[in-house]
PDB file of C-alpha atoms in Angstrom:
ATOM      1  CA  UNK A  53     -41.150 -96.672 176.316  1.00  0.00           C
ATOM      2  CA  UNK A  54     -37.545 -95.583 177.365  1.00  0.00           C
ATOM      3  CA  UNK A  55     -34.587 -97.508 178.457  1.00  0.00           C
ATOM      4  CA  UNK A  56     -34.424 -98.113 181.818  1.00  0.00           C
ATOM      5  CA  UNK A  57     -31.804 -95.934 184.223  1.00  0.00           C
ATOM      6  CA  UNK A  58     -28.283 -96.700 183.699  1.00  0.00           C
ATOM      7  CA  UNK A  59     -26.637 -98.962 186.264  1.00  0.00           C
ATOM      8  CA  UNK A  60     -22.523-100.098 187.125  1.00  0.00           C
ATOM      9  CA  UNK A  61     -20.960-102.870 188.362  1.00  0.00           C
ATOM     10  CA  UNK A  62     -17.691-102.535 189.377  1.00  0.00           C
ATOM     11  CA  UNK A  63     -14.317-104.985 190.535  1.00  0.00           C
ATOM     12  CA  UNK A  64     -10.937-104.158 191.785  1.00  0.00           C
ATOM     13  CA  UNK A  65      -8.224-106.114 190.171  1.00  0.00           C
ATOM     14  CA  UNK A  66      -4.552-106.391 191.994  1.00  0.00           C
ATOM     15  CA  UNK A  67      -2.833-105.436 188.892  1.00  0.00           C
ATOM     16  CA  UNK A  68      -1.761-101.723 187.612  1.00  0.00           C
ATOM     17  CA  UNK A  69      -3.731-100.586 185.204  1.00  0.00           C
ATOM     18  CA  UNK A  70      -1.153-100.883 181.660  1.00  0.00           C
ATOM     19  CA  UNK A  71      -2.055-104.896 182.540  1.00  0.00           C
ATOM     20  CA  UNK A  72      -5.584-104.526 183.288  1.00  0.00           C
ATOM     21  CA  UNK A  73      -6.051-102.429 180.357  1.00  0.00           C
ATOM     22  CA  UNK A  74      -4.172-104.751 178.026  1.00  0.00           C
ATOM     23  CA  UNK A  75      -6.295-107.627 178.946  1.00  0.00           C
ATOM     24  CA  UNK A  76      -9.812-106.146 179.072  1.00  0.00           C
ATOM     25  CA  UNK A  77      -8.834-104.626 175.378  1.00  0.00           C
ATOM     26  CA  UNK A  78      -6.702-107.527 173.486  1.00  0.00           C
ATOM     27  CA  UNK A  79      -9.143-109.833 171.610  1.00  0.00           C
ATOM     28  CA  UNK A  80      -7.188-113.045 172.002  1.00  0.00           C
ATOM     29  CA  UNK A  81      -7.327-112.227 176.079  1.00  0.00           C
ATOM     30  CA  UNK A  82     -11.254-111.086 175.761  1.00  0.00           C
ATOM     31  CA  UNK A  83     -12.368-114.394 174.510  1.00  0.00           C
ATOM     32  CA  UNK A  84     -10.893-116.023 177.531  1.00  0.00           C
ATOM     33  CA  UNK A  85     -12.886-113.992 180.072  1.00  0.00           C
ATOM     34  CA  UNK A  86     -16.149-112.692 178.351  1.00  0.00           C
ATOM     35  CA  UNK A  87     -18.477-114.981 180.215  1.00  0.00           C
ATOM     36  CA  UNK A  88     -20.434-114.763 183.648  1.00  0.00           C
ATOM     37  CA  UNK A  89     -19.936-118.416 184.590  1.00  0.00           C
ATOM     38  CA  UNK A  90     -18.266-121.534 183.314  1.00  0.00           C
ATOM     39  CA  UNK A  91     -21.316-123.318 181.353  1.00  0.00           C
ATOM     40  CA  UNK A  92     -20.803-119.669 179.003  1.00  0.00           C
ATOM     41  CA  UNK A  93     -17.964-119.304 176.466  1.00  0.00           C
ATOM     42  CA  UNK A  94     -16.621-116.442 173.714  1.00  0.00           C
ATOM     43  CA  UNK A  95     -16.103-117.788 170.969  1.00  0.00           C
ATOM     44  CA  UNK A  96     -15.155-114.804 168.864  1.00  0.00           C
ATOM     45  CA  UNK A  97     -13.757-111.300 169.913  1.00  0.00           C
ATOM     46  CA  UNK A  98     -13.350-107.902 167.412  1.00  0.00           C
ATOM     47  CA  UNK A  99     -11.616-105.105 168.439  1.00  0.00           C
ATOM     48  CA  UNK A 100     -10.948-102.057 166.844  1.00  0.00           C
ATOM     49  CA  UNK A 101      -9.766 -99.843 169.624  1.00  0.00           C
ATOM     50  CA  UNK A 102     -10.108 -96.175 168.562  1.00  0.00           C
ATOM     51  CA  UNK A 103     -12.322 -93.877 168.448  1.00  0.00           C
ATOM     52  CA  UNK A 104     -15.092 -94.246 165.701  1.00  0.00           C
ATOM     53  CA  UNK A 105     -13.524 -98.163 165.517  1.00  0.00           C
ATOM     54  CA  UNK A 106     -15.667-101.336 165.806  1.00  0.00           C
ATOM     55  CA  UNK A 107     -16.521-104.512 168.159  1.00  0.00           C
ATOM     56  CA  UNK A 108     -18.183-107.310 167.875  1.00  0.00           C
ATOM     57  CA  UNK A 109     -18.196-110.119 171.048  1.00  0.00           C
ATOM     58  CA  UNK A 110     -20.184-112.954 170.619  1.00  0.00           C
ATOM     59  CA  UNK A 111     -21.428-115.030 173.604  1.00  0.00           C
ATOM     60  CA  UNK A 112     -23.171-118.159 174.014  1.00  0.00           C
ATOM     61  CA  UNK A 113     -23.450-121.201 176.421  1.00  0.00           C
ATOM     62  CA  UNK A 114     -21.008-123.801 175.709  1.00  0.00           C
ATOM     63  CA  UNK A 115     -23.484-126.224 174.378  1.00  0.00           C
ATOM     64  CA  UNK A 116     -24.738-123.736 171.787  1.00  0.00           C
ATOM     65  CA  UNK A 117     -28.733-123.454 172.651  1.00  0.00           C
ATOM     66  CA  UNK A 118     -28.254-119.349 173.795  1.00  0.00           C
ATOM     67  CA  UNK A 119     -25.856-116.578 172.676  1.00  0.00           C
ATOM     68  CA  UNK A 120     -25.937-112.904 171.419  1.00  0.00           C
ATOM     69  CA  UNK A 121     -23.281-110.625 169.556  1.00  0.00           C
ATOM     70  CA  UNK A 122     -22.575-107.602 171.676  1.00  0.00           C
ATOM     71  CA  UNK A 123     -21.217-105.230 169.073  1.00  0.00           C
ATOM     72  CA  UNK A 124     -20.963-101.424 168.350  1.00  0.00           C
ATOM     73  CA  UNK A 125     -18.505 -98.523 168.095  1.00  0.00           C
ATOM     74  CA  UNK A 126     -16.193 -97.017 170.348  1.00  0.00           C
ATOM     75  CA  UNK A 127     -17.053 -93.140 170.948  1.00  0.00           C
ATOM     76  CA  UNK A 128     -14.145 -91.768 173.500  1.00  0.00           C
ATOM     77  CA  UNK A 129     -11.175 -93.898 174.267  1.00  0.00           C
ATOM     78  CA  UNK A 130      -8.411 -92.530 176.935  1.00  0.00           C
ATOM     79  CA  UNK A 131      -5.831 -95.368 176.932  1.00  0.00           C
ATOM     80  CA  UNK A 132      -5.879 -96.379 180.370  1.00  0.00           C
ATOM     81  CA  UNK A 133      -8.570 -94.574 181.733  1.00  0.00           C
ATOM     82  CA  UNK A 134     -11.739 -94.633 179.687  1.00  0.00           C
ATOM     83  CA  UNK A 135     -13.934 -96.382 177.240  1.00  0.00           C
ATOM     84  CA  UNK A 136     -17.126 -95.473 176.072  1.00  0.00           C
ATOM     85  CA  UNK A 137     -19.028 -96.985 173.153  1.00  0.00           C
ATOM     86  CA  UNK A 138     -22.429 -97.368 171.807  1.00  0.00           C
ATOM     87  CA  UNK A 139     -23.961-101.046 171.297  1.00  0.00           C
ATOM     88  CA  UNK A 140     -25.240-101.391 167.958  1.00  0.00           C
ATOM     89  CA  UNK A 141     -29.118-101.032 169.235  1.00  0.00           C
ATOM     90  CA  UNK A 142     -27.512 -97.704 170.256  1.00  0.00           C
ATOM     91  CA  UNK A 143     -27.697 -98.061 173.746  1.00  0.00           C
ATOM     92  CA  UNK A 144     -24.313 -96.206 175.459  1.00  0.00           C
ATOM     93  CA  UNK A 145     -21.799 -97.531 178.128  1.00  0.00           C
ATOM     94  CA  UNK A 146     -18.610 -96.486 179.866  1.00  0.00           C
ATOM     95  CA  UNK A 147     -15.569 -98.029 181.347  1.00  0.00           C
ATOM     96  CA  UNK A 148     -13.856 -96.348 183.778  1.00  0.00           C
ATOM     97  CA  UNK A 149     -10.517 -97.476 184.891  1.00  0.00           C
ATOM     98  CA  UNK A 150      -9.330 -96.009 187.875  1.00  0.00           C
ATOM     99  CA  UNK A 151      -5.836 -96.439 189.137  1.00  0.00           C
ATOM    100  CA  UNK A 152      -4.036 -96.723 192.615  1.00  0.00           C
ATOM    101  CA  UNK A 153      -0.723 -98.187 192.442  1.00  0.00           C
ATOM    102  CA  UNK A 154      -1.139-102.087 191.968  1.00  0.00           C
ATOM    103  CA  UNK A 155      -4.693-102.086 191.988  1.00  0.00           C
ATOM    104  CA  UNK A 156      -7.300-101.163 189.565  1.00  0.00           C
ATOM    105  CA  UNK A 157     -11.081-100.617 189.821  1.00  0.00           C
ATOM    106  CA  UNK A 158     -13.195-100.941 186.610  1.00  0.00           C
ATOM    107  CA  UNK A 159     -16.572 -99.756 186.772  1.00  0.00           C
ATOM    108  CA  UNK A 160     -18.327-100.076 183.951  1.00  0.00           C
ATOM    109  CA  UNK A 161     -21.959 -98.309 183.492  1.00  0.00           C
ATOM    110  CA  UNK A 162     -24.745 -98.603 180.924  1.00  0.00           C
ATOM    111  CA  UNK A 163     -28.501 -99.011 179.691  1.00  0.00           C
ATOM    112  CA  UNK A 164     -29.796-102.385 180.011  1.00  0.00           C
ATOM    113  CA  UNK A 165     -32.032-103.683 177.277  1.00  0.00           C
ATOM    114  CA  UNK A 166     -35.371-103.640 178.115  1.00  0.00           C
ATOM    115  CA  UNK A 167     -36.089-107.346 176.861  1.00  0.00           C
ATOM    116  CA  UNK A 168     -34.560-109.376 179.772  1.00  0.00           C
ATOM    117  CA  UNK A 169     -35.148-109.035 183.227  1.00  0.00           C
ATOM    118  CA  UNK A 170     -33.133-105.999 185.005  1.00  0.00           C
ATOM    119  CA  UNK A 171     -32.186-108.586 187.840  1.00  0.00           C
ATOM    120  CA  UNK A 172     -30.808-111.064 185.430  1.00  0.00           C
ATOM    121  CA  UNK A 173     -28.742-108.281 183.574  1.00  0.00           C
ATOM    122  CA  UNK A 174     -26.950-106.715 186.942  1.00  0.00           C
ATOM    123  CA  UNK A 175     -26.208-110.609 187.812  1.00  0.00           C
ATOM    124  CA  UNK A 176     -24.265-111.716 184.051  1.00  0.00           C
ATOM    125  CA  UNK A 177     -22.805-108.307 183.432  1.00  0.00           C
ATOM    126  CA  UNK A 178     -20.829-108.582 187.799  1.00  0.00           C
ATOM    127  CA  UNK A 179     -20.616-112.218 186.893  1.00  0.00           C
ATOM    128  CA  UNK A 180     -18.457-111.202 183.615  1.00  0.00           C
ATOM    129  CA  UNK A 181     -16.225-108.362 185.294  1.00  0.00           C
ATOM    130  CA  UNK A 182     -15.705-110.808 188.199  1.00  0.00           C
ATOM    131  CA  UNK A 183     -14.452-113.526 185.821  1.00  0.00           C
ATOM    132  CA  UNK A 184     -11.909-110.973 184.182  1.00  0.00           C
ATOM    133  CA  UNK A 185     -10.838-109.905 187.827  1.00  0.00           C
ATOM    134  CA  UNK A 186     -10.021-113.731 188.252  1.00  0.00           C
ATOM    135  CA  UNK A 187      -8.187-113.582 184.822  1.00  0.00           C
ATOM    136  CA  UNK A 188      -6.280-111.059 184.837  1.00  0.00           C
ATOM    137  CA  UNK A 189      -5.388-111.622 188.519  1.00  0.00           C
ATOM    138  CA  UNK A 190      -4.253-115.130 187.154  1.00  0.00           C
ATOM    139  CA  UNK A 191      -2.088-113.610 184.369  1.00  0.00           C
TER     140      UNK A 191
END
């Protein structure tokens, strides 16, 4: 069976993109918004930003009964504009960020897994880019 078709979500952030870009990349600032809601937490963030470089993210509810490591290697990086990477079950993904003055979209696209619910996976992965839109507008 193959993966199912790719998918995005997307968020615009009212920050230029050097900030946005700093905080969707720096470990220390991933931990504090990798999570779709506020019962989820990240306790640990890897980052080896360059090309050929690792990452490792784990995730899990805050009282420890579900989580997952979302890990893999970074394929193309364009500071500022692009990341794309390949999870460790070798499934790809890209993150565009797309600049206009103060503002920044990121729109990141990839293949879901095919073990959890399509529905379920659109919902945590907005509910995730939506919480870093609320960090980094924060910051």
């Amino acid at each position: 069976m193959s993966n199912p078709a790719p998918f995005t979500v997307e968020t615009t952030v009212n920050a230029p993109v050097e900030k946005v870009w700093k905080l969707w990349t720096t470990p220390a600032d991933i931990m504090q918004w990798n999570a779709p809601s506020d019962d989820w937490h990240c306790p640990s963030a890897e980052a080896d930003l360059k090309e050929g470089g690792t990452f490792s993210f784990r995730m899990e509810t805050k009282d420890g009964r579900v989580g997952f490591d979302h890990s893999g290697k970074y394929s193309r990086i364009i500071p500022n504009e692009l990341i794309e990477y390949l999870v460790s079950d070798g499934r790809s993904s890209a993150i565009k960020f797309i600049a206009d003055g103060n503002k920044t979209t990121v729109a990141e696209t990839f293949v879901p897994e095919k073990e959890t619910p399509l529905e379920m996976q659109k919902w945590f992965t907005q509910s995730v880019i939506d919480n870093f839109k609320n960090y980094a507008e924060s910051k």
